[in-house]
Amino acid sequence: MSRPRVVVMGSANMDLVVTTGSLPKPGETVFGTDFVMVAGGKGANQAIAATRAGAAGALLGAIGSDSFGVTLKARISAAGVDTERVRVVYGASGVAVVTVDAEGENTIVVTPAANSAFTGLTESELTAVREADVLVAQLEIPVGTVTQAARAARSAGTWVVLNAAPAQPVPVELLDSVDLLVVNEAEARAITGCGREDPAALLAVVPRAVLTLGRHGAWYGDRDGTAVHVPAVKVDLVDSTGAGDAFTGALAVAWGEGREPVDAVRWASAAGAACARRLGASVSLPLRTEIDALYVPAGGDSGYVEAS
């Protein structure tokens, strides 16, 4: 099987991750137990996730001219991602401050910085989009840039996967070029006003959709009449920070390989679960062998177990 070409367009941030016994309340100071600094951002994470899952992955985005930018590009490249077209813009790189508690739950504050300057796609960047099997994009970069790329992909027959995060309204001109929408409940509500009580509302705006439900699994539906709940995979939860990005990256790979959509969601769920077993985002994104080891085929036993 040839490796699908997956181009990921999105943010690259330096993640500053602190672990603590409990997340601080407003005005409260708590002691941390550990600290790591890792490459992150939904774009970088999903590009690494897709590459580790078996794709020929490439990232389109922007980093700053600061030391974080140098480190970001080196670490993303070291993961096997093609970073040839990643722009370097003067100023600060994107930064995310992540706090993770003892139960694996997290809070995240993101400063976009260089990511906000990623506008006006070049012909080289558009060529990369047109030549890909799958384009994956998120909303941590300007929506106009995502729309430009999605339209170019649609005109060239490249599948478009939109992970509409962070939660915000999505313009119709972008949704019209999306083949598969991946959202959590907050993101679904921002687009349709509905969450798990009516996930099929997403099919009014896109032909296929996945609603991720954390420990409760995921819902997949399409306009051909498919509506399926895929249970989560059993793991001991350590850090859920990168699980959604692992899911989306693996889903793009599975779809690019020609898997049936529901099976692709099952395989992607295994990727998300594998990622949640370790601390950090990009450093926890699983290899293909790890995904296969947790993959639960249709009819298999599944569920979700938190770490004690």
Coordinates of C-alpha atoms in Angstrom, one line a residue:
M1 CA 0.0 0.0 0.0
S2 CA 1.4 3.4 -1.0
R3 CA 1.6 6.1 1.7
P4 CA -1.1 8.7 1.3
R5 CA 0.1 12.3 0.8
V6 CA -1.4 14.2 3.7
V7 CA -0.8 18.0 3.8
V8 CA -1.7 19.6 7.1
M9 CA -2.3 23.4 7.2
G10 CA -2.3 24.9 10.6
S11 CA -0.6 26.3 13.6
A12 CA 2.8 25.5 15.1
N13 CA 3.3 26.5 18.8
M14 CA 5.8 25.8 21.5
D15 CA 3.8 24.0 24.2
L16 CA 4.8 24.8 27.8
V17 CA 3.2 22.0 29.8
V18 CA 2.9 21.9 33.6
T19 CA 1.4 19.0 35.6
T20 CA -0.3 19.7 38.9
G21 CA -2.5 17.8 41.3
S22 CA -5.6 20.0 40.5
L23 CA -6.3 22.7 38.0
P24 CA -6.1 26.2 39.6
K25 CA -9.3 28.1 40.2
P26 CA -9.5 31.8 39.3
G27 CA -7.1 33.7 41.5
E28 CA -5.6 30.5 43.0
T29 CA -1.9 29.5 42.9
V30 CA -1.1 25.8 42.9
F31 CA 2.3 24.0 42.8
G32 CA 3.2 22.1 39.7
T33 CA 4.8 18.7 39.8
D34 CA 6.6 18.6 36.4
F35 CA 7.3 20.7 33.4
V36 CA 8.1 19.9 29.7
M37 CA 8.5 22.1 26.6
V38 CA 7.4 20.4 23.4
A39 CA 6.5 21.3 19.8
G40 CA 2.7 21.7 19.5
G41 CA -0.1 23.6 17.8
K42 CA -2.9 21.7 16.2
G43 CA -1.3 21.9 12.7
A44 CA 2.1 20.6 13.9
N45 CA 0.5 17.9 16.0
Q46 CA -1.7 16.7 13.3
A47 CA 1.1 16.7 10.7
I48 CA 3.2 14.6 13.1
A49 CA 0.3 12.3 13.9
A50 CA -0.4 11.7 10.2
T51 CA 3.3 11.0 9.5
R52 CA 3.6 8.6 12.4
A53 CA 0.4 6.9 11.4
G54 CA 1.9 6.1 8.0
A55 CA 1.4 9.2 5.7
A56 CA 3.9 11.1 3.7
G57 CA 3.1 14.2 5.8
A58 CA 3.8 17.9 5.2
L59 CA 3.1 21.0 7.2
L60 CA 2.0 24.4 5.8
G61 CA 2.1 27.2 8.4
A62 CA 4.3 29.9 9.9
I63 CA 6.8 30.1 12.8
G64 CA 8.5 33.1 14.3
S65 CA 12.1 34.3 13.9
D66 CA 12.8 33.7 17.6
S67 CA 14.5 30.7 19.3
F68 CA 11.2 28.9 19.7
G69 CA 10.8 29.0 15.9
V70 CA 14.2 27.4 15.3
T71 CA 13.4 24.6 17.9
L72 CA 9.9 24.1 16.5
K73 CA 11.0 23.5 12.9
A74 CA 13.8 21.2 14.0
R75 CA 11.5 19.1 16.2
I76 CA 8.8 18.8 13.6
S77 CA 11.3 17.9 10.9
A78 CA 12.8 15.3 13.2
A79 CA 9.4 13.6 13.4
G80 CA 9.6 13.0 9.6
V81 CA 7.3 15.8 8.5
D82 CA 8.2 17.8 5.4
T83 CA 8.7 21.4 6.6
E84 CA 10.2 22.8 3.4
R85 CA 7.3 25.2 2.9
V86 CA 6.9 26.3 6.6
R87 CA 7.2 30.1 6.6
V88 CA 9.5 32.1 9.0
V89 CA 8.0 35.5 9.8
Y90 CA 9.7 38.2 11.9
G91 CA 8.7 38.2 15.6
A92 CA 7.4 35.6 18.1
S93 CA 6.3 32.1 17.4
G94 CA 3.0 30.8 18.7
V95 CA 3.0 29.6 22.3
A96 CA 0.6 27.5 24.3
V97 CA 0.6 27.3 28.1
V98 CA -0.9 23.9 29.1
T99 CA -1.8 22.8 32.6
V100 CA -2.6 19.1 33.2
D101 CA -4.1 17.7 36.4
A102 CA -3.8 14.3 38.1
E103 CA -6.9 13.0 36.2
G104 CA -5.4 14.0 32.8
E105 CA -7.8 16.9 32.2
N106 CA -6.2 20.1 31.0
T107 CA -6.6 23.9 30.4
I108 CA -4.8 25.6 27.5
V109 CA -4.1 29.3 26.8
V110 CA -2.7 29.9 23.2
T111 CA -1.0 33.0 21.9
P112 CA -1.1 32.7 18.0
A113 CA 1.7 35.2 17.2
A114 CA 3.3 34.0 13.9
N115 CA 0.3 31.8 13.1
S116 CA -1.9 34.9 12.6
A117 CA 0.5 36.1 9.9
F118 CA -0.1 33.0 7.7
T119 CA -2.2 34.6 5.0
G120 CA -2.1 34.8 1.2
L121 CA -1.0 31.3 0.1
T122 CA 1.8 31.2 -2.4
E123 CA 1.7 29.2 -5.6
S124 CA 4.1 26.7 -4.1
E125 CA 1.8 26.2 -1.1
L126 CA -1.2 25.8 -3.4
T127 CA 0.6 23.3 -5.5
A128 CA 1.3 21.2 -2.3
V129 CA -2.4 21.3 -1.5
R130 CA -3.5 20.3 -5.1
E131 CA -1.0 17.4 -5.2
A132 CA -2.1 15.9 -1.8
D133 CA -4.5 13.0 -1.3
V134 CA -5.9 14.7 1.8
L135 CA -5.8 18.3 3.1
V136 CA -6.3 18.6 6.9
A137 CA -6.9 22.1 8.3
Q138 CA -8.0 23.7 11.6
L139 CA -9.0 27.2 12.7
E140 CA -5.9 28.3 14.7
I141 CA -4.8 30.2 11.5
P142 CA -6.8 32.8 9.6
V143 CA -10.1 31.4 8.3
G144 CA -9.5 33.1 4.9
T145 CA -6.3 31.1 4.5
V146 CA -8.1 27.8 5.2
T147 CA -10.9 28.7 2.8
Q148 CA -8.4 29.5 0.0
A149 CA -6.7 26.2 0.5
A150 CA -9.9 24.2 0.8
R151 CA -11.2 25.7 -2.5
A152 CA -7.9 24.8 -4.2
A153 CA -8.1 21.3 -2.9
R154 CA -11.7 20.9 -4.0
S155 CA -10.8 22.0 -7.5
A156 CA -8.0 19.5 -7.7
G157 CA -9.9 16.5 -6.3
T158 CA -8.0 16.5 -2.9
W159 CA -10.1 15.4 0.0
V160 CA -10.7 18.2 2.6
V161 CA -10.8 17.3 6.3
L162 CA -11.6 20.3 8.6
N163 CA -11.1 20.1 12.3
A164 CA -13.1 23.2 13.2
A165 CA -11.1 24.0 16.4
P166 CA -11.1 26.2 18.3
A167 CA -14.9 26.6 18.5
Q168 CA -16.2 29.4 16.4
P169 CA -18.8 30.0 13.6
V170 CA -17.5 28.7 10.2
P171 CA -18.3 30.6 7.1
V172 CA -20.5 28.8 4.5
E173 CA -17.9 29.4 1.8
L174 CA -15.5 27.2 3.7
L175 CA -18.0 24.5 4.7
D176 CA -19.0 24.2 1.0
S177 CA -15.5 22.8 0.3
V178 CA -15.3 20.4 3.2
D179 CA -15.6 16.6 2.6
L180 CA -15.3 15.6 6.3
L181 CA -15.9 17.7 9.4
V182 CA -14.3 16.7 12.7
V183 CA -15.6 18.6 15.8
N184 CA -16.2 18.1 19.5
E185 CA -19.4 19.2 21.2
A186 CA -18.4 22.9 21.7
E187 CA -17.3 23.2 18.1
A188 CA -20.5 21.5 16.8
R189 CA -22.6 23.9 18.8
A190 CA -20.7 26.9 17.4
I191 CA -21.6 25.7 13.9
T192 CA -25.1 24.2 14.2
G193 CA -26.3 25.0 17.8
C194 CA -26.5 21.3 18.5
G195 CA -24.2 18.8 20.3
R196 CA -24.7 15.1 21.1
E197 CA -28.4 15.5 21.3
D198 CA -28.6 16.0 17.5
P199 CA -25.2 15.3 15.8
A200 CA -27.0 14.7 12.5
A201 CA -27.5 18.5 12.4
L202 CA -23.9 18.6 11.1
L203 CA -25.0 16.9 7.9
A204 CA -27.0 20.0 7.0
V205 CA -23.7 21.8 6.4
V206 CA -21.2 19.0 5.3
P207 CA -21.6 15.6 3.6
R208 CA -19.7 13.7 6.3
A209 CA -19.0 14.5 10.0
V210 CA -17.4 13.1 13.1
L211 CA -18.5 14.3 16.5
T212 CA -15.8 13.4 19.1
L213 CA -17.1 12.7 22.6
G214 CA -14.0 12.1 24.7
R215 CA -14.3 9.0 26.9
H216 CA -17.7 8.3 25.3
G217 CA -16.2 7.7 21.9
A218 CA -17.3 9.3 18.6
W219 CA -20.3 9.6 16.3
Y220 CA -19.9 9.3 12.6
G221 CA -22.6 10.2 10.1
D222 CA -23.0 10.9 6.4
R223 CA -25.7 11.9 3.9
D224 CA -25.9 8.4 2.6
G225 CA -27.7 7.5 5.8
T226 CA -24.9 6.1 7.9
A227 CA -25.1 7.1 11.6
V228 CA -22.8 5.1 13.9
H229 CA -21.5 5.5 17.5
V230 CA -17.9 4.2 17.9
P231 CA -17.0 3.5 21.5
A232 CA -13.7 4.7 22.9
V233 CA -10.8 2.3 23.4
K234 CA -9.8 1.2 26.9
V235 CA -6.7 3.0 28.2
D236 CA -5.4 4.5 31.5
L237 CA -5.7 8.2 30.9
V238 CA -2.5 10.3 31.6
D239 CA -2.9 13.4 29.4
S240 CA -5.7 14.1 26.9
T241 CA -4.0 17.2 25.4
G242 CA -3.0 15.7 22.0
A243 CA -5.6 12.9 21.8
G244 CA -7.9 14.9 19.4
D245 CA -5.0 15.7 17.1
A246 CA -3.8 12.1 17.1
F247 CA -7.4 11.1 16.2
T248 CA -7.7 13.7 13.3
G249 CA -4.2 12.9 11.9
A250 CA -4.9 9.1 11.9
L251 CA -8.4 9.6 10.5
A252 CA -6.9 11.5 7.5
V253 CA -4.4 8.6 6.9
A254 CA -7.0 5.9 7.2
W255 CA -9.3 7.8 4.8
G256 CA -6.4 8.4 2.4
E257 CA -5.6 4.7 2.4
G258 CA -9.2 3.9 1.3
R259 CA -10.6 2.5 4.5
E260 CA -14.4 2.6 4.9
P261 CA -15.3 5.7 7.0
V262 CA -16.6 3.9 10.1
D263 CA -13.5 1.7 10.2
A264 CA -11.4 4.8 9.7
V265 CA -13.0 6.3 12.8
R266 CA -12.4 3.1 14.8
W267 CA -8.7 3.2 13.8
A268 CA -8.5 6.9 14.6
S269 CA -10.1 6.3 18.0
A270 CA -7.2 3.8 18.8
A271 CA -4.8 6.6 17.9
G272 CA -6.4 9.0 20.3
A273 CA -6.4 6.5 23.0
A274 CA -2.7 5.6 22.4
C275 CA -1.8 9.3 22.7
A276 CA -3.7 9.8 25.9
R277 CA -1.5 7.3 27.7
R278 CA 1.5 9.6 27.8
L279 CA 2.3 13.2 28.9
G280 CA 2.6 15.9 26.3
A281 CA 1.1 16.4 22.9
S282 CA 3.5 15.9 20.0
V283 CA 5.8 13.6 22.0
S284 CA 2.9 11.3 22.7
L285 CA 1.5 11.0 19.2
P286 CA 1.5 7.3 18.4
L287 CA 3.3 5.2 15.8
R288 CA 1.3 3.1 13.4
T289 CA 2.2 -0.1 15.3
E290 CA 0.8 1.4 18.5
I291 CA -2.4 2.3 16.8
D292 CA -2.8 -1.2 15.4
A293 CA -2.2 -2.7 18.8
L294 CA -5.2 -0.8 20.2
Y295 CA -7.5 -0.9 17.2
V296 CA -10.9 -2.5 17.9
P297 CA -12.7 -3.8 14.9
A298 CA -16.4 -3.7 14.5
G299 CA -18.1 -6.0 17.1
G300 CA -15.1 -5.9 19.4
D301 CA -15.2 -5.1 23.1
S302 CA -14.5 -1.4 23.9
G303 CA -15.0 1.1 26.6
Y304 CA -13.0 3.7 28.5
V305 CA -11.1 3.5 31.8
E306 CA -9.5 6.4 33.6
A307 CA -6.3 6.1 35.5
S308 CA -6.8 5.7 39.2

